Tab-separated table of C-alpha atoms in Angstrom:
chain	number	residue	atom	x	y	z
A	241	MET	CA	0.007	0.234	-0.104
A	242	THR	CA	1.199	3.137	-0.842
A	243	LYS	CA	1.465	6.413	1.613
A	244	ARG	CA	-1.454	8.026	0.085
A	245	GLU	CA	-3.834	5.238	0.218
A	246	LYS	CA	-2.180	4.346	4.046
A	247	ILE	CA	-3.623	8.308	4.828
A	248	GLU	CA	-6.735	7.623	2.562
A	249	LEU	CA	-7.592	4.688	4.610
A	250	ALA	CA	-6.724	6.281	7.971
A	251	ILE	CA	-9.384	9.430	6.698
A	252	THR	CA	-11.700	7.156	5.671
A	253	ASN	CA	-11.736	4.638	8.983
A	254	PHE	CA	-12.098	8.218	11.036
A	255	VAL	CA	-14.850	9.268	9.301
A	256	ARG	CA	-16.787	5.601	9.313
A	257	GLY	CA	-15.917	5.398	12.543
A	258	GLY	CA	-18.262	8.310	13.717
A	259	ASP	CA	-20.665	7.093	11.080
A	260	ASN	CA	-20.823	3.959	12.261
A	261	SER	CA	-20.527	5.066	15.747
A	262	ASP	CA	-17.610	2.125	15.887
A	263	ILE	CA	-15.344	3.380	19.017
A	264	ASN	CA	-12.379	0.842	18.472
A	265	LEU	CA	-12.252	2.205	14.917
A	266	LEU	CA	-11.515	5.322	16.206
A	267	GLU	CA	-9.338	4.255	19.114
A	268	ASN	CA	-6.784	2.945	16.498
A	269	VAL	CA	-7.071	6.027	14.235
A	270	LEU	CA	-6.885	9.383	16.522
A	271	HIS	CA	-3.554	10.146	18.013
A	272	SER	CA	-3.876	10.265	21.516
A	273	SER	CA	-3.353	13.957	21.461
A	274	PHE	CA	-6.616	14.527	19.026
A	275	ARG	CA	-8.150	17.104	19.120
A	276	VAL	CA	-11.428	18.501	17.110
A	277	THR	CA	-11.504	22.328	17.190
A	278	SER	CA	-14.855	24.262	15.596
A	279	ASN	CA	-16.387	27.371	15.596
A	280	GLY	CA	-20.253	27.381	16.472
A	281	PHE	CA	-19.956	23.460	16.775
A	282	MET	CA	-23.466	22.491	16.897
A	283	GLY	CA	-25.099	25.767	17.279
A	284	THR	CA	-22.877	27.013	20.321
A	285	SER	CA	-20.966	30.756	19.509
A	286	GLY	CA	-17.110	30.585	20.375
A	287	VAL	CA	-14.827	28.389	19.543
A	288	THR	CA	-14.750	24.623	20.757
A	289	ILE	CA	-12.430	22.168	21.413
A	290	ILE	CA	-12.783	18.467	22.558
A	291	ASP	CA	-10.473	16.002	23.249
A	292	LYS	CA	-9.538	12.374	22.174
A	293	GLU	CA	-11.393	11.114	25.498
A	294	GLN	CA	-14.517	13.730	24.820
A	295	TYR	CA	-15.280	12.828	21.338
A	296	ILE	CA	-14.857	9.053	21.665
A	297	ALA	CA	-17.818	9.714	24.892
A	298	ASN	CA	-19.657	11.899	22.244
A	299	ILE	CA	-19.742	9.264	20.102
A	300	ARG	CA	-20.579	6.472	22.595
A	301	GLU	CA	-23.000	8.262	23.608
A	302	GLY	CA	-25.515	9.584	20.622
A	303	VAL	CA	-24.476	13.132	20.970
A	304	PHE	CA	-23.293	13.570	17.787
A	305	GLY	CA	-22.010	10.621	14.908
A	306	GLY	CA	-24.317	7.793	13.557
A	307	LEU	CA	-25.440	9.058	10.971
A	308	PRO	CA	-24.066	7.768	7.431
A	309	ARG	CA	-21.952	10.636	5.628
A	310	GLU	CA	-21.222	10.878	1.914
A	311	MET	CA	-17.082	12.091	1.545
A	312	LYS	CA	-15.270	13.735	-0.790
A	313	ILE	CA	-11.513	13.994	-0.613
A	314	GLU	CA	-10.865	17.269	-1.497
A	315	SER	CA	-7.201	17.377	-1.339
A	316	ILE	CA	-4.668	15.677	0.511
A	317	ASP	CA	-0.914	17.389	1.403
A	318	ASP	CA	2.013	15.209	3.000
A	319	PHE	CA	5.596	15.551	3.848
A	320	GLU	CA	7.284	12.304	5.302
A	321	THR	CA	5.672	11.850	8.676
A	322	ILE	CA	2.997	14.417	8.476
A	323	ALA	CA	-0.280	14.725	6.231
A	324	HIS	CA	-2.788	17.448	5.871
A	325	VAL	CA	-6.463	15.942	4.269
A	326	LYS	CA	-9.521	18.604	3.159
A	327	LEU	CA	-13.278	16.833	3.354
A	328	SER	CA	-16.478	17.600	2.268
A	329	LEU	CA	-18.826	15.752	3.751
A	330	GLU	CA	-22.661	15.100	3.260
A	331	SER	CA	-25.621	13.453	5.835
A	332	ALA	CA	-29.213	13.593	5.605
A	333	GLU	CA	-29.105	16.603	7.668
A	334	ASN	CA	-25.789	18.271	7.863
A	335	TYR	CA	-22.945	19.439	5.173
A	336	PHE	CA	-19.033	19.244	6.377
A	337	ILE	CA	-16.306	20.903	5.580
A	338	SER	CA	-13.070	19.101	7.252
A	339	TYR	CA	-9.220	20.232	7.539
A	340	ASN	CA	-7.657	16.715	9.108
A	341	SER	CA	-4.337	16.748	9.932
A	342	LEU	CA	-2.304	13.374	10.596
A	343	VAL	CA	0.883	11.999	11.524
A	344	LEU	CA	2.767	8.671	11.122
A	345	ASP	CA	3.031	7.318	15.129
A	346	THR	CA	5.715	5.361	16.427
A	347	ASP	CA	3.275	1.569	15.220
A	348	ASN	CA	4.086	3.266	11.963
A	349	GLN	CA	0.221	3.878	11.867
A	350	TRP	CA	-1.321	7.202	9.956
A	351	LYS	CA	-3.222	8.691	13.440
A	352	LEU	CA	-5.514	11.930	13.150
A	353	ILE	CA	-4.371	14.095	15.353
A	354	SER	CA	-6.470	17.433	14.462
A	355	ASN	CA	-9.822	17.620	13.355
A	356	LEU	CA	-10.737	21.249	12.133
A	357	ALA	CA	-14.423	21.696	11.414
A	358	VAL	CA	-17.641	23.888	10.065
A	359	VAL	CA	-20.910	21.796	10.258
A	360	LYS	CA	-23.719	23.777	8.654
A	361	SER	CA	-27.220	22.043	9.094
A	362	LYS	CA	-29.305	21.861	5.575
A	363	LYS	CA	-32.525	23.117	7.617
């Protein structure tokens, strides 16, 4: 598998893990220092930052996730042990633009360390 294919697999597993509320898949693809950063998250004002522990808890408790999304990889930029992936996603309820940073971890697996997202309701 090429480096690009491994990066695509990691980002796909991240999205599918959320869509399917698959905690095990997310545990494997999220770096221990993973963070989601969003401005206007779920209708709130200001910037919200969610760490890996809270993100997993929110998925587990159904706060978000569990809804299939169509995913399009808009771009991938990588250099040696870092990568940046821009995604556009669409669910039955929302549109998403997502900028994702990945690192090649010590276990030689690509892991998401940062997700910067904007979510817009279709309503």
